[in-house]
Amino acid sequence: MNSAVKTYKGYEIHPLVYPRRPADGQTSRNPDAGYDASVRICRVGANPAADGRVFRLQYLFPFDGTGKARIACMAHAEQLIDGRVDGQSVADL
């Protein structure tokens, strides 16, 4: 699945959405279990795998669809870039 890459204030935002794992740790493909999400942020033109950083979205409940998870990734990344998330920063990227 291709993820949509967005640029914001000189950073690339790569949403990472994946099926939620059950508490027992078994891998499953049950879309009813929901989705978890993280976001990889790097400078525009940098190698995301080498020069980026992954931030996990902390939600108590899984997202019920990949679209909602991607939207949350983009919003969270913009807040990180703007410096509005306590304890997380992209200033050193």
mmCIF file with all atom_site columns, C-alpha atoms in Angstrom:
data_model
loop_
_atom_site.group_PDB
_atom_site.id
_atom_site.type_symbol
_atom_site.label_atom_id
_atom_site.label_alt_id
_atom_site.label_comp_id
_atom_site.label_asym_id
_atom_site.label_entity_id
_atom_site.label_seq_id
_atom_site.pdbx_PDB_ins_code
_atom_site.Cartn_x
_atom_site.Cartn_y
_atom_site.Cartn_z
_atom_site.occupancy
_atom_site.B_iso_or_equiv
_atom_site.pdbx_formal_charge
_atom_site.auth_seq_id
_atom_site.auth_comp_id
_atom_site.auth_asym_id
_atom_site.auth_atom_id
_atom_site.pdbx_PDB_model_num
ATOM 1  C CA . MET A 1 1  ? 0.000   0.000   0.000  1.00 0.00 ? 1  MET A CA 1
ATOM 2  C CA . ASN A 1 2  ? 1.445   3.385   -0.958 1.00 0.00 ? 2  ASN A CA 1
ATOM 3  C CA . SER A 1 3  ? 1.300   6.008   1.717  1.00 0.00 ? 3  SER A CA 1
ATOM 4  C CA . ALA A 1 4  ? 0.666   9.593   0.802  1.00 0.00 ? 4  ALA A CA 1
ATOM 5  C CA . VAL A 1 5  ? 3.679   11.755  1.566  1.00 0.00 ? 5  VAL A CA 1
ATOM 6  C CA . LYS A 1 6  ? 2.960   15.351  2.494  1.00 0.00 ? 6  LYS A CA 1
ATOM 7  C CA . THR A 1 7  ? 5.380   18.221  2.925  1.00 0.00 ? 7  THR A CA 1
ATOM 8  C CA . TYR A 1 8  ? 4.940   20.789  5.668  1.00 0.00 ? 8  TYR A CA 1
ATOM 9  C CA . LYS A 1 9  ? 7.343   23.610  6.573  1.00 0.00 ? 9  LYS A CA 1
ATOM 10 C CA . GLY A 1 10 ? 10.351  21.872  5.018  1.00 0.00 ? 10 GLY A CA 1
ATOM 11 C CA . TYR A 1 11 ? 9.583   18.394  6.390  1.00 0.00 ? 11 TYR A CA 1
ATOM 12 C CA . GLU A 1 12 ? 8.227   15.268  4.739  1.00 0.00 ? 12 GLU A CA 1
ATOM 13 C CA . ILE A 1 13 ? 5.477   13.460  6.613  1.00 0.00 ? 13 ILE A CA 1
ATOM 14 C CA . HIS A 1 14 ? 5.112   9.719   6.017  1.00 0.00 ? 14 HIS A CA 1
ATOM 15 C CA . PRO A 1 15 ? 2.067   8.146   7.703  1.00 0.00 ? 15 PRO A CA 1
ATOM 16 C CA . LEU A 1 16 ? 2.572   4.575   8.913  1.00 0.00 ? 16 LEU A CA 1
ATOM 17 C CA . VAL A 1 17 ? -0.658  2.652   9.510  1.00 0.00 ? 17 VAL A CA 1
ATOM 18 C CA . TYR A 1 18 ? -0.711  -0.993  10.546 1.00 0.00 ? 18 TYR A CA 1
ATOM 19 C CA . PRO A 1 19 ? -3.200  -3.521  11.938 1.00 0.00 ? 19 PRO A CA 1
ATOM 20 C CA . ARG A 1 20 ? -3.499  -3.541  15.713 1.00 0.00 ? 20 ARG A CA 1
ATOM 21 C CA . ARG A 1 21 ? -1.958  -6.588  17.329 1.00 0.00 ? 21 ARG A CA 1
ATOM 22 C CA . PRO A 1 22 ? -4.027  -8.370  19.929 1.00 0.00 ? 22 PRO A CA 1
ATOM 23 C CA . ALA A 1 23 ? -2.811  -8.435  23.527 1.00 0.00 ? 23 ALA A CA 1
ATOM 24 C CA . ASP A 1 24 ? -1.466  -11.982 23.096 1.00 0.00 ? 24 ASP A CA 1
ATOM 25 C CA . GLY A 1 25 ? 0.968   -10.691 20.419 1.00 0.00 ? 25 GLY A CA 1
ATOM 26 C CA . GLN A 1 26 ? -0.292  -12.956 17.638 1.00 0.00 ? 26 GLN A CA 1
ATOM 27 C CA . THR A 1 27 ? -0.234  -11.441 14.179 1.00 0.00 ? 27 THR A CA 1
ATOM 28 C CA . SER A 1 28 ? -3.642  -11.346 12.562 1.00 0.00 ? 28 SER A CA 1
ATOM 29 C CA . ARG A 1 29 ? -5.393  -9.751  9.641  1.00 0.00 ? 29 ARG A CA 1
ATOM 30 C CA . ASN A 1 30 ? -8.591  -8.856  11.399 1.00 0.00 ? 30 ASN A CA 1
ATOM 31 C CA . PRO A 1 31 ? -9.654  -5.388  10.231 1.00 0.00 ? 31 PRO A CA 1
ATOM 32 C CA . ASP A 1 32 ? -12.255 -5.332  13.004 1.00 0.00 ? 32 ASP A CA 1
ATOM 33 C CA . ALA A 1 33 ? -9.392  -5.149  15.532 1.00 0.00 ? 33 ALA A CA 1
ATOM 34 C CA . GLY A 1 34 ? -8.603  -1.666  14.209 1.00 0.00 ? 34 GLY A CA 1
ATOM 35 C CA . TYR A 1 35 ? -5.380  0.055   13.299 1.00 0.00 ? 35 TYR A CA 1
ATOM 36 C CA . ASP A 1 36 ? -2.484  1.701   15.094 1.00 0.00 ? 36 ASP A CA 1
ATOM 37 C CA . ALA A 1 37 ? -0.424  4.494   13.586 1.00 0.00 ? 37 ALA A CA 1
ATOM 38 C CA . SER A 1 38 ? 2.951   6.163   13.672 1.00 0.00 ? 38 SER A CA 1
ATOM 39 C CA . VAL A 1 39 ? 4.424   8.917   11.579 1.00 0.00 ? 39 VAL A CA 1
ATOM 40 C CA . ARG A 1 40 ? 7.919   9.198   10.116 1.00 0.00 ? 40 ARG A CA 1
ATOM 41 C CA . ILE A 1 41 ? 9.198   12.755  9.740  1.00 0.00 ? 41 ILE A CA 1
ATOM 42 C CA . CYS A 1 42 ? 12.318  13.868  7.887  1.00 0.00 ? 42 CYS A CA 1
ATOM 43 C CA . ARG A 1 43 ? 13.609  16.939  6.111  1.00 0.00 ? 43 ARG A CA 1
ATOM 44 C CA . VAL A 1 44 ? 12.520  17.333  2.477  1.00 0.00 ? 44 VAL A CA 1
ATOM 45 C CA . GLY A 1 45 ? 14.977  15.471  0.254  1.00 0.00 ? 45 GLY A CA 1
ATOM 46 C CA . ALA A 1 46 ? 16.480  13.410  3.073  1.00 0.00 ? 46 ALA A CA 1
ATOM 47 C CA . ASN A 1 47 ? 16.430  9.625   3.180  1.00 0.00 ? 47 ASN A CA 1
ATOM 48 C CA . PRO A 1 48 ? 13.415  8.860   5.423  1.00 0.00 ? 48 PRO A CA 1
ATOM 49 C CA . ALA A 1 49 ? 14.796  5.511   6.559  1.00 0.00 ? 49 ALA A CA 1
ATOM 50 C CA . ALA A 1 50 ? 18.186  6.901   7.562  1.00 0.00 ? 50 ALA A CA 1
ATOM 51 C CA . ASP A 1 51 ? 17.539  10.533  8.431  1.00 0.00 ? 51 ASP A CA 1
ATOM 52 C CA . GLY A 1 52 ? 13.973  10.474  9.703  1.00 0.00 ? 52 GLY A CA 1
ATOM 53 C CA . ARG A 1 53 ? 12.412  9.735   13.047 1.00 0.00 ? 53 ARG A CA 1
ATOM 54 C CA . VAL A 1 54 ? 9.297   7.725   13.843 1.00 0.00 ? 54 VAL A CA 1
ATOM 55 C CA . PHE A 1 55 ? 6.765   9.011   16.348 1.00 0.00 ? 55 PHE A CA 1
ATOM 56 C CA . ARG A 1 56 ? 3.998   6.702   17.530 1.00 0.00 ? 56 ARG A CA 1
ATOM 57 C CA . LEU A 1 57 ? 0.532   8.140   17.974 1.00 0.00 ? 57 LEU A CA 1
ATOM 58 C CA . GLN A 1 58 ? -0.652  7.422   21.500 1.00 0.00 ? 58 GLN A CA 1
ATOM 59 C CA . TYR A 1 59 ? -4.353  6.626   21.522 1.00 0.00 ? 59 TYR A CA 1
ATOM 60 C CA . LEU A 1 60 ? -6.212  4.449   24.005 1.00 0.00 ? 60 LEU A CA 1
ATOM 61 C CA . PHE A 1 61 ? -8.333  2.886   21.298 1.00 0.00 ? 61 PHE A CA 1
ATOM 62 C CA . PRO A 1 62 ? -7.402  1.716   17.800 1.00 0.00 ? 62 PRO A CA 1
ATOM 63 C CA . PHE A 1 63 ? -8.487  3.656   14.738 1.00 0.00 ? 63 PHE A CA 1
ATOM 64 C CA . ASP A 1 64 ? -11.450 2.031   13.034 1.00 0.00 ? 64 ASP A CA 1
ATOM 65 C CA . GLY A 1 65 ? -10.133 2.704   9.535  1.00 0.00 ? 65 GLY A CA 1
ATOM 66 C CA . THR A 1 66 ? -6.908  3.444   7.713  1.00 0.00 ? 66 THR A CA 1
ATOM 67 C CA . GLY A 1 67 ? -8.198  6.776   6.435  1.00 0.00 ? 67 GLY A CA 1
ATOM 68 C CA . LYS A 1 68 ? -8.859  8.084   9.940  1.00 0.00 ? 68 LYS A CA 1
ATOM 69 C CA . ALA A 1 69 ? -5.445  6.866   11.039 1.00 0.00 ? 69 ALA A CA 1
ATOM 70 C CA . ARG A 1 70 ? -3.717  8.702   8.158  1.00 0.00 ? 70 ARG A CA 1
ATOM 71 C CA . ILE A 1 71 ? -5.575  11.923  8.951  1.00 0.00 ? 71 ILE A CA 1
ATOM 72 C CA . ALA A 1 72 ? -4.486  11.628  12.592 1.00 0.00 ? 72 ALA A CA 1
ATOM 73 C CA . CYS A 1 73 ? -0.879  11.026  11.450 1.00 0.00 ? 73 CYS A CA 1
ATOM 74 C CA . MET A 1 74 ? -0.855  14.208  9.408  1.00 0.00 ? 74 MET A CA 1
ATOM 75 C CA . ALA A 1 75 ? -2.387  16.286  12.212 1.00 0.00 ? 75 ALA A CA 1
ATOM 76 C CA . HIS A 1 76 ? 0.035   14.883  14.799 1.00 0.00 ? 76 HIS A CA 1
ATOM 77 C CA . ALA A 1 77 ? 3.039   15.517  12.533 1.00 0.00 ? 77 ALA A CA 1
ATOM 78 C CA . GLU A 1 78 ? 2.018   19.125  11.943 1.00 0.00 ? 78 GLU A CA 1
ATOM 79 C CA . GLN A 1 79 ? 1.693   19.668  15.701 1.00 0.00 ? 79 GLN A CA 1
ATOM 80 C CA . LEU A 1 80 ? 5.143   18.106  16.232 1.00 0.00 ? 80 LEU A CA 1
ATOM 81 C CA . ILE A 1 81 ? 6.705   20.319  13.571 1.00 0.00 ? 81 ILE A CA 1
ATOM 82 C CA . ASP A 1 82 ? 5.027   23.388  15.089 1.00 0.00 ? 82 ASP A CA 1
ATOM 83 C CA . GLY A 1 83 ? 6.478   22.472  18.506 1.00 0.00 ? 83 GLY A CA 1
ATOM 84 C CA . ARG A 1 84 ? 3.098   21.905  20.180 1.00 0.00 ? 84 ARG A CA 1
ATOM 85 C CA . VAL A 1 85 ? 3.703   18.353  21.484 1.00 0.00 ? 85 VAL A CA 1
ATOM 86 C CA . ASP A 1 86 ? 5.316   18.146  24.919 1.00 0.00 ? 86 ASP A CA 1
ATOM 87 C CA . GLY A 1 87 ? 8.363   15.910  25.077 1.00 0.00 ? 87 GLY A CA 1
ATOM 88 C CA . GLN A 1 88 ? 8.704   15.426  21.306 1.00 0.00 ? 88 GLN A CA 1
ATOM 89 C CA . SER A 1 89 ? 10.588  17.531  18.789 1.00 0.00 ? 89 SER A CA 1
ATOM 90 C CA . VAL A 1 90 ? 11.898  17.475  15.243 1.00 0.00 ? 90 VAL A CA 1
ATOM 91 C CA . ALA A 1 91 ? 14.302  20.374  15.805 1.00 0.00 ? 91 ALA A CA 1
ATOM 92 C CA . ASP A 1 92 ? 17.393  18.170  15.453 1.00 0.00 ? 92 ASP A CA 1
ATOM 93 C CA . LEU A 1 93 ? 16.406  16.600  12.132 1.00 0.00 ? 93 LEU A CA 1
#
